[in-house]
CSV table of C-alpha atoms in Angstrom, one decimal:
chain,number,residue,atom,x,y,z
G,194,UNK,CA,-46.2,-47.9,-47.6
G,195,UNK,CA,-43.2,-49.6,-46.8
G,196,UNK,CA,-39.8,-47.8,-47.5
G,197,UNK,CA,-36.1,-48.7,-47.2
G,198,UNK,CA,-32.9,-46.7,-48.0
G,199,UNK,CA,-29.2,-47.3,-47.9
G,200,UNK,CA,-29.0,-45.0,-44.9
G,201,UNK,CA,-31.6,-47.0,-43.0
G,202,UNK,CA,-32.3,-50.2,-44.9
G,203,UNK,CA,-35.4,-52.3,-44.1
G,204,UNK,CA,-36.1,-55.9,-45.1
G,205,UNK,CA,-39.2,-55.6,-47.3
G,206,UNK,CA,-39.6,-59.5,-47.9
G,207,UNK,CA,-38.6,-62.5,-45.9
G,208,UNK,CA,-38.4,-64.4,-49.2
G,209,UNK,CA,-35.2,-62.5,-50.4
G,210,UNK,CA,-31.7,-63.2,-49.2
G,211,UNK,CA,-28.5,-61.3,-49.4
G,212,UNK,CA,-26.9,-63.8,-51.6
G,213,UNK,CA,-29.6,-63.4,-54.3
G,214,UNK,CA,-29.7,-59.6,-54.1
G,215,UNK,CA,-26.0,-59.3,-54.2
G,216,UNK,CA,-25.8,-61.8,-57.1
G,217,UNK,CA,-28.1,-59.6,-59.1
G,218,UNK,CA,-27.0,-56.2,-57.5
G,219,UNK,CA,-30.6,-55.3,-56.8
G,220,UNK,CA,-32.3,-53.8,-53.6
G,221,UNK,CA,-36.0,-53.1,-53.1
G,222,UNK,CA,-36.4,-49.7,-51.6
G,223,UNK,CA,-40.1,-49.0,-51.3
G,224,UNK,CA,-43.4,-50.7,-52.3
G,225,UNK,CA,-46.6,-48.7,-52.5
G,226,UNK,CA,-49.6,-48.2,-54.9
G,227,UNK,CA,-48.7,-51.1,-57.3
G,228,UNK,CA,-45.1,-50.2,-57.7
G,229,UNK,CA,-41.8,-51.3,-56.2
G,230,UNK,CA,-38.9,-49.1,-56.3
G,231,UNK,CA,-35.7,-51.2,-56.9
G,232,UNK,CA,-32.2,-49.9,-56.7
G,233,UNK,CA,-29.7,-51.5,-59.0
G,234,UNK,CA,-26.0,-51.2,-60.0
G,235,UNK,CA,-24.8,-52.2,-63.4
G,236,UNK,CA,-27.3,-53.7,-66.0
G,237,UNK,CA,-30.2,-55.5,-64.3
G,238,UNK,CA,-31.0,-59.1,-65.2
G,239,UNK,CA,-34.5,-59.0,-66.6
G,240,UNK,CA,-35.3,-62.4,-65.2
G,241,UNK,CA,-34.6,-61.1,-61.7
G,242,UNK,CA,-36.6,-58.0,-62.1
G,243,UNK,CA,-39.6,-60.2,-63.3
G,244,UNK,CA,-39.2,-62.3,-60.1
G,245,UNK,CA,-39.4,-59.2,-58.0
G,246,UNK,CA,-42.4,-57.9,-59.7
G,247,UNK,CA,-44.2,-61.2,-59.2
G,248,UNK,CA,-43.0,-61.3,-55.5
G,249,UNK,CA,-44.4,-57.9,-54.7
G,250,UNK,CA,-47.3,-58.0,-57.2
G,251,UNK,CA,-46.2,-54.7,-58.5
G,252,UNK,CA,-44.5,-53.0,-61.5
G,253,UNK,CA,-40.8,-52.4,-61.0
G,254,UNK,CA,-39.3,-48.9,-61.0
G,255,UNK,CA,-35.6,-48.8,-61.2
G,256,UNK,CA,-33.3,-46.3,-59.5
G,257,UNK,CA,-29.4,-46.2,-59.9
G,258,UNK,CA,-27.3,-46.8,-56.8
G,259,UNK,CA,-23.4,-47.1,-56.5
G,260,UNK,CA,-22.3,-50.8,-56.2
G,261,UNK,CA,-20.6,-50.3,-52.7
G,262,UNK,CA,-23.6,-48.6,-51.3
G,263,UNK,CA,-26.0,-51.1,-52.6
G,264,UNK,CA,-23.9,-54.1,-51.1
G,265,UNK,CA,-23.7,-52.4,-47.8
G,266,UNK,CA,-27.4,-51.8,-47.7
G,267,UNK,CA,-28.2,-55.3,-48.8
G,268,UNK,CA,-26.0,-56.8,-46.1
G,269,UNK,CA,-27.5,-54.6,-43.3
G,270,UNK,CA,-31.1,-55.5,-44.3
G,271,UNK,CA,-30.9,-59.0,-45.5
G,272,UNK,CA,-27.7,-60.5,-44.1
G,273,UNK,CA,-28.1,-63.3,-41.5
G,274,UNK,CA,-27.3,-62.4,-37.8
G,275,UNK,CA,-23.8,-61.0,-37.1
G,276,UNK,CA,-23.2,-59.9,-40.6
G,277,UNK,CA,-23.0,-56.3,-39.6
G,278,UNK,CA,-21.3,-54.7,-36.6
G,279,UNK,CA,-24.5,-53.2,-35.2
G,280,UNK,CA,-26.3,-56.6,-35.1
G,281,UNK,CA,-23.2,-58.2,-33.4
G,282,UNK,CA,-23.0,-55.4,-30.9
G,283,UNK,CA,-26.8,-55.6,-30.2
G,284,UNK,CA,-26.2,-59.3,-29.2
G,285,UNK,CA,-23.3,-58.7,-27.0
G,286,UNK,CA,-24.8,-55.6,-25.1
G,287,UNK,CA,-26.4,-57.6,-22.4
G,288,UNK,CA,-23.9,-60.4,-22.2
G,289,UNK,CA,-21.6,-60.5,-19.0
G,290,UNK,CA,-18.2,-59.1,-19.2
G,291,UNK,CA,-16.0,-61.8,-20.5
G,292,UNK,CA,-13.8,-63.6,-18.0
G,293,UNK,CA,-14.9,-60.9,-15.5
G,294,UNK,CA,-13.0,-58.0,-17.0
G,295,UNK,CA,-15.3,-54.8,-17.1
G,296,UNK,CA,-14.8,-51.6,-19.2
G,297,UNK,CA,-12.5,-50.1,-16.6
G,298,UNK,CA,-10.3,-53.1,-15.7
G,299,UNK,CA,-6.8,-51.6,-16.5
G,300,UNK,CA,-5.0,-54.0,-14.3
G,301,UNK,CA,-5.4,-57.2,-16.3
G,302,UNK,CA,-2.1,-58.8,-17.2
G,303,UNK,CA,-0.9,-59.5,-20.9
G,304,UNK,CA,-2.0,-63.1,-21.0
G,305,UNK,CA,-5.3,-62.2,-19.6
G,306,UNK,CA,-5.7,-59.4,-22.3
G,307,UNK,CA,-4.5,-61.7,-25.1
G,308,UNK,CA,-7.1,-64.2,-24.1
G,309,UNK,CA,-9.9,-61.5,-24.3
G,310,UNK,CA,-8.6,-60.3,-27.6
G,311,UNK,CA,-8.6,-63.7,-29.2
G,312,UNK,CA,-12.3,-64.4,-28.2
G,313,UNK,CA,-14.3,-65.2,-31.5
G,314,UNK,CA,-17.0,-62.4,-31.0
G,315,UNK,CA,-14.1,-59.9,-30.5
G,316,UNK,CA,-12.3,-61.0,-33.6
G,317,UNK,CA,-15.5,-60.8,-35.6
G,318,UNK,CA,-16.5,-57.5,-34.4
G,319,UNK,CA,-13.1,-55.8,-35.2
G,320,UNK,CA,-13.2,-57.4,-38.5
G,321,UNK,CA,-16.7,-56.1,-39.2
G,322,UNK,CA,-15.8,-52.6,-38.0
G,323,UNK,CA,-12.9,-52.4,-40.6
G,324,UNK,CA,-15.1,-53.8,-43.3
G,325,UNK,CA,-17.8,-51.4,-42.7
G,326,UNK,CA,-15.3,-48.5,-42.6
G,327,UNK,CA,-14.1,-49.6,-46.0
G,328,UNK,CA,-17.6,-49.7,-47.3
G,329,UNK,CA,-18.2,-46.1,-46.0
G,330,UNK,CA,-15.1,-44.8,-47.7
G,331,UNK,CA,-13.6,-43.9,-44.5
G,332,UNK,CA,-9.9,-42.6,-44.4
G,333,UNK,CA,-9.6,-43.1,-40.5
G,334,UNK,CA,-11.2,-45.0,-37.8
G,335,UNK,CA,-11.3,-43.5,-34.4
G,336,UNK,CA,-11.8,-45.5,-31.2
G,337,UNK,CA,-11.9,-43.1,-28.3
G,338,UNK,CA,-11.9,-44.4,-24.9
G,339,UNK,CA,-14.5,-42.6,-22.7
G,340,UNK,CA,-15.8,-43.1,-19.2
G,341,UNK,CA,-18.8,-45.1,-20.5
G,342,UNK,CA,-16.8,-47.3,-23.0
G,343,UNK,CA,-15.4,-47.0,-26.4
G,344,UNK,CA,-16.9,-44.6,-29.0
G,345,UNK,CA,-16.1,-45.4,-32.8
G,346,UNK,CA,-16.2,-42.8,-35.5
G,347,UNK,CA,-15.3,-42.9,-39.2
G,348,UNK,CA,-13.7,-40.1,-41.0
G,349,UNK,CA,-15.6,-39.9,-44.2
G,350,UNK,CA,-14.8,-37.2,-46.8
G,351,UNK,CA,-12.7,-35.4,-44.1
G,352,UNK,CA,-15.6,-35.3,-41.5
G,353,UNK,CA,-16.1,-37.7,-38.5
G,354,UNK,CA,-19.3,-39.6,-38.4
G,355,UNK,CA,-20.6,-42.0,-35.6
G,356,UNK,CA,-20.2,-45.7,-36.2
G,357,UNK,CA,-21.4,-48.8,-34.3
G,358,UNK,CA,-19.7,-48.7,-30.7
G,359,UNK,CA,-18.7,-51.9,-28.8
G,360,UNK,CA,-20.3,-52.6,-25.4
G,361,UNK,CA,-18.4,-51.2,-22.5
G,362,UNK,CA,-17.3,-54.5,-21.1
G,363,UNK,CA,-15.4,-55.2,-24.3
G,364,UNK,CA,-13.5,-52.1,-24.4
G,365,UNK,CA,-10.3,-53.8,-23.2
G,366,UNK,CA,-10.7,-56.7,-25.6
G,367,UNK,CA,-11.2,-54.5,-28.7
G,368,UNK,CA,-8.2,-52.3,-27.9
G,369,UNK,CA,-5.9,-55.3,-27.3
G,370,UNK,CA,-7.1,-57.0,-30.4
G,371,UNK,CA,-6.0,-54.1,-32.5
G,372,UNK,CA,-2.7,-53.8,-30.7
G,373,UNK,CA,-2.1,-57.5,-31.3
G,374,UNK,CA,-2.9,-57.2,-35.1
G,375,UNK,CA,-0.4,-54.1,-35.2
G,376,UNK,CA,2.1,-56.3,-33.2
G,377,UNK,CA,2.2,-53.6,-30.5
G,378,UNK,CA,2.7,-54.4,-26.7
G,379,UNK,CA,-0.6,-55.1,-25.2
G,380,UNK,CA,0.6,-54.7,-21.6
G,381,UNK,CA,2.1,-51.2,-22.3
G,382,UNK,CA,-0.9,-48.8,-21.6
G,383,UNK,CA,1.0,-45.8,-20.3
G,384,UNK,CA,3.1,-44.7,-23.4
G,385,UNK,CA,1.9,-44.0,-26.9
G,386,UNK,CA,2.7,-46.7,-29.7
G,387,UNK,CA,2.6,-46.8,-33.4
G,388,UNK,CA,2.4,-49.9,-35.6
G,389,UNK,CA,0.9,-51.1,-38.9
G,390,UNK,CA,-0.9,-54.0,-40.2
G,391,UNK,CA,-1.5,-55.4,-43.7
G,392,UNK,CA,-5.1,-56.4,-44.3
G,393,UNK,CA,-7.1,-58.1,-47.0
G,394,UNK,CA,-10.8,-56.8,-46.8
G,395,UNK,CA,-13.2,-57.6,-49.4
G,396,UNK,CA,-10.5,-58.5,-52.0
G,397,UNK,CA,-8.5,-55.4,-51.4
G,398,UNK,CA,-5.0,-55.2,-49.9
G,399,UNK,CA,-4.9,-52.4,-47.3
G,400,UNK,CA,-2.1,-51.0,-45.3
G,401,UNK,CA,-3.4,-49.8,-41.8
G,402,UNK,CA,-1.3,-47.4,-39.7
G,403,UNK,CA,-2.3,-47.9,-35.9
G,404,UNK,CA,-1.6,-45.2,-33.4
G,405,UNK,CA,-2.3,-45.6,-29.6
G,406,UNK,CA,-2.5,-42.8,-27.1
G,407,UNK,CA,-3.1,-43.1,-23.4
G,408,UNK,CA,-5.9,-40.9,-22.2
G,409,UNK,CA,-7.8,-40.2,-18.9
G,410,UNK,CA,-10.0,-43.3,-19.2
G,411,UNK,CA,-7.8,-45.7,-21.0
G,412,UNK,CA,-6.2,-45.8,-24.5
G,413,UNK,CA,-7.6,-44.3,-27.6
G,414,UNK,CA,-6.7,-45.8,-31.2
G,415,UNK,CA,-6.7,-44.1,-34.6
G,416,UNK,CA,-6.4,-46.3,-37.6
G,417,UNK,CA,-5.4,-44.7,-40.8
G,418,UNK,CA,-6.5,-46.7,-43.8
G,419,UNK,CA,-4.2,-46.6,-46.9
G,420,UNK,CA,-5.2,-48.4,-50.0
G,421,UNK,CA,-1.7,-48.3,-51.6
G,422,UNK,CA,-2.9,-50.1,-54.9
G,423,UNK,CA,-6.0,-47.9,-55.2
G,424,UNK,CA,-7.4,-46.7,-58.4
G,425,UNK,CA,-5.2,-44.4,-60.6
G,426,UNK,CA,-6.0,-40.9,-59.9
G,427,UNK,CA,-6.1,-38.4,-62.9
G,428,UNK,CA,-4.8,-35.0,-62.4
G,429,UNK,CA,-7.9,-33.6,-64.3
G,430,UNK,CA,-10.3,-35.1,-61.8
G,431,UNK,CA,-9.0,-33.2,-58.7
G,432,UNK,CA,-10.9,-30.1,-59.3
G,433,UNK,CA,-8.2,-27.8,-60.7
G,434,UNK,CA,-9.4,-24.9,-62.7
G,435,UNK,CA,-8.4,-25.3,-66.4
G,436,UNK,CA,-5.8,-22.4,-66.2
G,437,UNK,CA,-4.3,-23.7,-63.0
G,438,UNK,CA,-4.1,-27.3,-64.4
G,439,UNK,CA,-2.4,-26.0,-67.6
G,440,UNK,CA,0.1,-23.9,-65.8
G,441,UNK,CA,0.9,-26.7,-63.4
G,442,UNK,CA,1.6,-29.3,-66.1
G,443,UNK,CA,3.7,-26.8,-67.9
G,444,UNK,CA,5.9,-26.1,-64.8
G,445,UNK,CA,6.2,-29.8,-64.0
G,446,UNK,CA,7.7,-30.4,-67.4
G,447,UNK,CA,10.7,-28.3,-66.6
G,448,UNK,CA,14.1,-30.1,-66.3
G,449,UNK,CA,15.0,-28.7,-62.8
G,450,UNK,CA,13.7,-26.6,-60.0
G,451,UNK,CA,11.3,-27.0,-57.2
G,452,UNK,CA,7.5,-27.4,-57.0
G,453,UNK,CA,5.8,-27.3,-53.7
G,454,UNK,CA,2.3,-28.4,-52.5
G,455,UNK,CA,1.3,-26.8,-49.2
G,456,UNK,CA,-1.7,-27.3,-46.9
G,457,UNK,CA,-2.6,-28.9,-43.6
G,458,UNK,CA,-2.5,-32.7,-42.9
G,459,UNK,CA,-5.1,-34.5,-45.1
G,460,UNK,CA,-5.5,-31.8,-47.7
G,461,UNK,CA,-4.6,-34.1,-50.5
G,462,UNK,CA,-0.9,-32.7,-51.2
G,463,UNK,CA,0.7,-36.2,-51.9
G,464,UNK,CA,-2.3,-37.3,-54.1
G,465,UNK,CA,-1.8,-34.1,-56.2
G,466,UNK,CA,1.9,-34.6,-56.6
G,467,UNK,CA,1.4,-38.3,-57.6
G,468,UNK,CA,-1.2,-37.3,-60.1
G,469,UNK,CA,1.1,-34.6,-61.5
G,470,UNK,CA,4.0,-37.1,-61.8
G,471,UNK,CA,1.7,-39.6,-63.6
G,472,UNK,CA,0.6,-37.0,-65.9
G,473,UNK,CA,4.0,-35.5,-67.1
G,474,UNK,CA,6.3,-38.7,-66.9
G,475,UNK,CA,7.4,-40.2,-70.2
G,476,UNK,CA,9.1,-43.4,-69.0
G,477,UNK,CA,12.5,-42.0,-70.1
G,478,UNK,CA,13.4,-40.4,-66.6
G,479,UNK,CA,14.6,-41.8,-63.4
G,480,UNK,CA,12.0,-40.9,-60.6
G,481,UNK,CA,12.7,-41.7,-57.0
G,482,UNK,CA,10.6,-40.9,-54.0
G,483,UNK,CA,11.1,-40.8,-50.2
G,484,UNK,CA,8.1,-40.9,-48.0
G,485,UNK,CA,6.8,-41.5,-44.5
G,486,UNK,CA,4.9,-43.8,-45.3
G,487,UNK,CA,4.6,-44.6,-49.0
G,488,UNK,CA,0.8,-43.9,-49.6
G,489,UNK,CA,0.5,-44.8,-53.1
G,490,UNK,CA,2.4,-47.4,-55.3
G,491,UNK,CA,3.2,-46.0,-58.6
G,492,UNK,CA,4.7,-48.3,-61.3
G,493,UNK,CA,8.0,-47.0,-62.6
G,494,UNK,CA,9.0,-45.0,-59.5
G,495,UNK,CA,11.5,-46.2,-57.0
G,496,UNK,CA,9.8,-45.6,-53.7
G,497,UNK,CA,11.8,-45.3,-50.4
G,498,UNK,CA,9.9,-45.6,-47.1
G,499,UNK,CA,11.4,-43.5,-44.2
G,500,UNK,CA,12.5,-46.0,-41.3
G,501,UNK,CA,13.5,-43.6,-38.3
G,502,UNK,CA,13.9,-46.6,-36.0
G,503,UNK,CA,16.9,-47.9,-38.0
G,504,UNK,CA,18.2,-44.4,-38.8
G,505,UNK,CA,16.7,-44.1,-42.3
G,506,UNK,CA,15.6,-40.4,-42.2
G,507,UNK,CA,14.6,-38.0,-45.1
G,508,UNK,CA,17.9,-36.5,-45.1
G,509,UNK,CA,19.8,-39.7,-45.1
G,510,UNK,CA,17.7,-41.3,-47.7
G,511,UNK,CA,18.1,-38.2,-50.0
G,512,UNK,CA,21.9,-38.4,-49.8
G,513,UNK,CA,21.9,-41.9,-51.2
G,514,UNK,CA,19.1,-41.1,-53.7
G,515,UNK,CA,21.2,-38.5,-55.3
G,516,UNK,CA,23.8,-41.1,-56.1
G,517,UNK,CA,21.2,-43.1,-57.8
G,518,UNK,CA,21.2,-40.7,-60.9
G,519,UNK,CA,17.6,-39.4,-60.6
G,520,UNK,CA,15.9,-37.0,-62.8
G,521,UNK,CA,12.9,-36.3,-60.6
G,522,UNK,CA,12.6,-36.5,-56.8
G,523,UNK,CA,9.4,-36.7,-54.8
G,524,UNK,CA,10.1,-35.9,-51.1
G,525,UNK,CA,7.2,-36.5,-48.9
G,526,UNK,CA,7.8,-33.6,-46.6
G,527,UNK,CA,10.5,-31.0,-45.9
G,528,UNK,CA,10.3,-30.9,-42.2
G,529,UNK,CA,13.8,-29.8,-41.1
G,530,UNK,CA,16.6,-27.6,-42.2
G,531,UNK,CA,18.8,-30.7,-43.3
G,532,UNK,CA,16.1,-32.0,-45.7
G,533,UNK,CA,15.3,-28.6,-47.1
G,534,UNK,CA,18.9,-27.8,-47.9
G,535,UNK,CA,19.5,-31.1,-49.7
G,536,UNK,CA,16.2,-30.6,-51.7
G,537,UNK,CA,17.4,-27.1,-52.6
G,538,UNK,CA,20.8,-28.4,-53.7
G,539,UNK,CA,19.2,-31.1,-55.9
G,540,UNK,CA,17.0,-28.4,-57.6
G,541,UNK,CA,20.2,-26.4,-58.3
G,542,UNK,CA,22.1,-29.3,-59.8
G,543,UNK,CA,19.6,-30.2,-62.5
G,544,UNK,CA,16.9,-32.2,-60.7
G,545,UNK,CA,13.1,-31.6,-60.7
G,546,UNK,CA,12.1,-31.7,-57.0
G,547,UNK,CA,8.4,-32.1,-55.9
G,548,UNK,CA,7.7,-31.8,-52.1
G,549,UNK,CA,5.2,-30.7,-49.5
G,550,UNK,CA,5.2,-28.2,-46.7
G,551,UNK,CA,2.7,-27.4,-44.0
G,552,UNK,CA,1.8,-23.7,-44.4
G,553,UNK,CA,-1.7,-22.0,-44.6
G,554,UNK,CA,-1.2,-20.6,-48.0
G,555,UNK,CA,1.1,-20.5,-51.0
G,556,UNK,CA,3.2,-17.3,-50.2
G,557,UNK,CA,3.9,-18.6,-46.7
G,558,UNK,CA,5.8,-21.6,-48.1
G,559,UNK,CA,8.5,-19.3,-49.4
G,560,UNK,CA,8.9,-17.7,-45.8
G,561,UNK,CA,8.8,-21.2,-44.3
G,562,UNK,CA,11.8,-22.1,-46.4
G,563,UNK,CA,13.8,-19.0,-45.1
G,564,UNK,CA,12.6,-20.2,-41.5
G,565,UNK,CA,14.3,-23.5,-42.2
G,566,UNK,CA,17.5,-21.7,-42.6
G,567,UNK,CA,17.6,-21.9,-46.4
G,568,UNK,CA,19.4,-18.8,-47.8
G,569,UNK,CA,17.2,-16.3,-49.5
G,570,UNK,CA,19.1,-16.3,-52.8
G,571,UNK,CA,18.6,-20.2,-53.0
G,572,UNK,CA,14.8,-20.0,-52.4
G,573,UNK,CA,14.5,-17.3,-55.1
G,574,UNK,CA,16.5,-19.3,-57.6
G,575,UNK,CA,15.1,-22.8,-57.0
G,576,UNK,CA,11.3,-22.5,-56.2
G,577,UNK,CA,9.4,-22.5,-59.5
G,578,UNK,CA,5.9,-22.6,-57.9
G,579,UNK,CA,3.9,-23.3,-54.9
G,580,UNK,CA,0.4,-24.9,-55.0
G,581,UNK,CA,-1.7,-24.4,-51.9
G,582,UNK,CA,-4.8,-26.6,-51.5
G,583,UNK,CA,-7.8,-27.7,-49.4
G,584,UNK,CA,-10.4,-30.5,-49.8
G,585,UNK,CA,-14.1,-29.7,-49.9
G,586,UNK,CA,-16.9,-32.2,-49.9
G,587,UNK,CA,-18.8,-32.5,-53.1
G,588,UNK,CA,-22.5,-32.1,-53.2
G,589,UNK,CA,-24.3,-35.5,-53.8
G,590,UNK,CA,-25.2,-35.6,-57.5
G,591,UNK,CA,-28.3,-37.8,-56.7
G,592,UNK,CA,-30.0,-35.3,-54.4
G,593,UNK,CA,-28.6,-32.0,-55.3
G,594,UNK,CA,-31.1,-29.3,-55.7
G,595,UNK,CA,-30.9,-25.4,-55.9
G,596,UNK,CA,-31.4,-23.5,-52.6
G,597,UNK,CA,-30.8,-19.9,-51.5
G,598,UNK,CA,-27.2,-19.0,-50.7
G,599,UNK,CA,-28.0,-17.1,-47.5
G,600,UNK,CA,-27.2,-13.4,-46.8
G,601,UNK,CA,-23.8,-14.1,-45.2
G,602,UNK,CA,-22.5,-16.2,-48.0
G,603,UNK,CA,-23.9,-13.7,-50.6
G,604,UNK,CA,-22.0,-10.9,-48.9
G,605,UNK,CA,-18.7,-13.1,-48.5
G,606,UNK,CA,-19.0,-14.0,-52.3
G,607,UNK,CA,-19.8,-10.4,-53.3
G,608,UNK,CA,-16.6,-9.3,-51.6
G,609,UNK,CA,-14.7,-11.5,-54.0
G,610,UNK,CA,-16.6,-10.4,-57.0
G,611,UNK,CA,-19.0,-13.3,-57.4
G,612,UNK,CA,-22.7,-12.9,-57.6
G,613,UNK,CA,-24.9,-15.9,-57.1
G,614,UNK,CA,-28.6,-16.0,-56.0
G,615,UNK,CA,-28.9,-19.8,-55.4
G,616,UNK,CA,-26.3,-22.6,-54.8
G,617,UNK,CA,-26.5,-26.4,-55.0
G,618,UNK,CA,-27.0,-28.5,-51.8
G,619,UNK,CA,-27.8,-32.0,-51.2
G,620,UNK,CA,-30.9,-32.9,-49.2
G,621,UNK,CA,-29.6,-36.2,-48.1
G,622,UNK,CA,-30.3,-39.6,-49.7
G,623,UNK,CA,-29.3,-43.2,-49.7
G,624,UNK,CA,-26.4,-42.4,-52.2
G,625,UNK,CA,-24.7,-40.1,-49.6
G,626,UNK,CA,-25.9,-41.8,-46.5
G,627,UNK,CA,-28.1,-38.7,-45.6
G,628,UNK,CA,-25.3,-36.2,-45.5
G,629,UNK,CA,-25.8,-34.4,-48.6
G,630,UNK,CA,-22.3,-34.8,-49.8
G,631,UNK,CA,-20.3,-37.7,-51.5
G,632,UNK,CA,-16.7,-37.6,-52.3
G,633,UNK,CA,-14.2,-34.6,-52.2
G,634,UNK,CA,-12.8,-32.1,-54.7
G,635,UNK,CA,-9.9,-29.6,-54.3
G,636,UNK,CA,-9.7,-25.8,-54.1
G,637,UNK,CA,-6.4,-24.3,-55.1
G,638,UNK,CA,-4.2,-21.3,-55.2
G,639,UNK,CA,-1.0,-21.5,-57.6
G,640,UNK,CA,1.8,-19.2,-56.9
G,641,UNK,CA,4.2,-18.9,-59.9
G,642,UNK,CA,7.5,-17.4,-58.8
G,643,UNK,CA,8.4,-14.7,-61.4
G,644,UNK,CA,11.3,-12.4,-61.4
G,645,UNK,CA,9.4,-9.7,-59.4
G,646,UNK,CA,8.5,-12.1,-56.7
G,647,UNK,CA,12.1,-13.4,-56.6
G,648,UNK,CA,13.2,-9.8,-55.9
G,649,UNK,CA,10.9,-9.6,-53.0
G,650,UNK,CA,12.1,-12.8,-51.6
G,651,UNK,CA,15.8,-11.6,-51.8
G,652,UNK,CA,14.5,-8.6,-49.8
G,653,UNK,CA,13.0,-11.0,-47.2
G,654,UNK,CA,9.5,-9.6,-47.5
G,655,UNK,CA,6.9,-11.1,-45.3
G,656,UNK,CA,4.3,-13.5,-46.4
G,657,UNK,CA,1.6,-10.8,-46.4
G,658,UNK,CA,3.6,-8.6,-48.7
G,659,UNK,CA,4.3,-11.5,-51.0
G,660,UNK,CA,0.5,-12.5,-51.1
G,661,UNK,CA,-0.5,-9.1,-52.0
G,662,UNK,CA,2.0,-9.0,-54.9
G,663,UNK,CA,0.9,-12.6,-56.0
G,664,UNK,CA,-2.7,-11.6,-56.1
G,665,UNK,CA,-1.9,-8.3,-58.0
G,666,UNK,CA,-0.1,-10.5,-60.6
G,667,UNK,CA,-3.0,-12.9,-61.1
G,668,UNK,CA,-2.9,-15.5,-58.4
G,669,UNK,CA,-6.5,-16.7,-57.5
G,670,UNK,CA,-6.8,-17.0,-53.7
G,671,UNK,CA,-8.1,-20.2,-52.1
G,672,UNK,CA,-11.5,-18.9,-51.2
G,673,UNK,CA,-12.0,-17.3,-54.6
G,674,UNK,CA,-11.3,-20.7,-56.1
G,675,UNK,CA,-13.8,-22.1,-53.6
G,676,UNK,CA,-16.5,-19.9,-55.0
G,677,UNK,CA,-15.6,-21.0,-58.5
G,678,UNK,CA,-16.5,-24.5,-57.3
G,679,UNK,CA,-19.8,-23.2,-55.7
G,680,UNK,CA,-20.7,-21.5,-58.9
G,681,UNK,CA,-20.2,-24.9,-60.8
G,682,UNK,CA,-22.4,-26.7,-58.3
G,683,UNK,CA,-19.5,-28.9,-57.2
G,684,UNK,CA,-19.7,-27.8,-53.5
G,685,UNK,CA,-21.5,-25.5,-51.0
G,686,UNK,CA,-20.6,-22.1,-49.5
G,687,UNK,CA,-20.4,-23.8,-46.0
G,688,UNK,CA,-17.7,-26.1,-47.1
G,689,UNK,CA,-15.6,-23.3,-48.7
G,690,UNK,CA,-15.8,-21.4,-45.5
G,691,UNK,CA,-15.0,-24.5,-43.3
G,692,UNK,CA,-11.7,-25.2,-45.1
G,693,UNK,CA,-10.5,-21.7,-46.4
């Protein structure tokens, strides 16, 4: 039996080409006992299926596969040489160091580094790494300089996964190539640098933020991939419980006040706020945002990117925005007392303000505002609600199967009043690249600020006291909302414990 998968695709026939398979969106996966299993995306062409059946001398058995996964697998198995990063790297492993520069050569001058970075194999390698990161749905690409070379990893669904790594002797060339693309100083290797580059990859316009950091063995680089014109995100698709969704939409329809989204970096706060804006806007209001950077482009919203280098900070932008007669303000982050004070004043003077904070839970957002020197009576009178959130990986729907929950998780769920004997887990397949997960969903806790809670804020109660009161008044904690997602088969207990 011969078997292929998207995780480790195998060429089953030399008679097939990548162009043919991509044109018909088909991929033979396995051939055995008079049958050939063929993955397809979209409606398969009967003529192409007939040709495959004749080629393999077997009946065709179809299996669904997402288009992006299928294309990536076809290119890996059937593309000509150097169509994948792994193939290109394999061809470069034994080649001599270009122009005599080894992995540890940090003494090369700028023009020498530029010459290395502009060599065709280096350009192709960097382009392939970025293209494959996009195919893998990566949010970030990490290129970490180590003693033995450059270690590449993609962050997919919040978790870092290994990717093809360049040979050691091309370390300086790859790093320099990325710095040239981001218009950074390639000769400066002792100080951190930040830049950005606009790319067009597979027909998509991408904004890539580039950050360099000098480390013990050289520079490490992180690329944050922002698809500013990505697909529209529906609020109902983010994993909110029906009661939380209804309450949030009702709160966002108010003419003034402040709604906060809180959580660690990368927990989806900005995505939630934009989805909420998109849900409640009518086209009759003036909406202005100030962000660092603008992560999504939303039609009908005047979006202002922060440019600290020229003095355009959150606070300075907000002062000007308030003279633009806005109805709704979206502030990327309240990170200093001045920005917090302006947002509070805007909420007091008839504006709806949406913003984010970095706190561990919803009640802590109220005490965080007090820490930012906002008066307690202003916090109590302006904040309408706080939504804390985390992202959990979704169980792959192609390989999900019921499994025992495990005693530790049974006890943890029982402590929150949840009784489950089994949970859904993915065993790993081509659809999820063998991880058992594909995509992410949110878990949430919504703190609605009522009169009783306002009184506690005025008494400057700590976050623990505020949390106890909120739970007593019906707030569903993050972990309890996570168990809701586990019970629905959306995620696993391991994911809930990992993030909450």
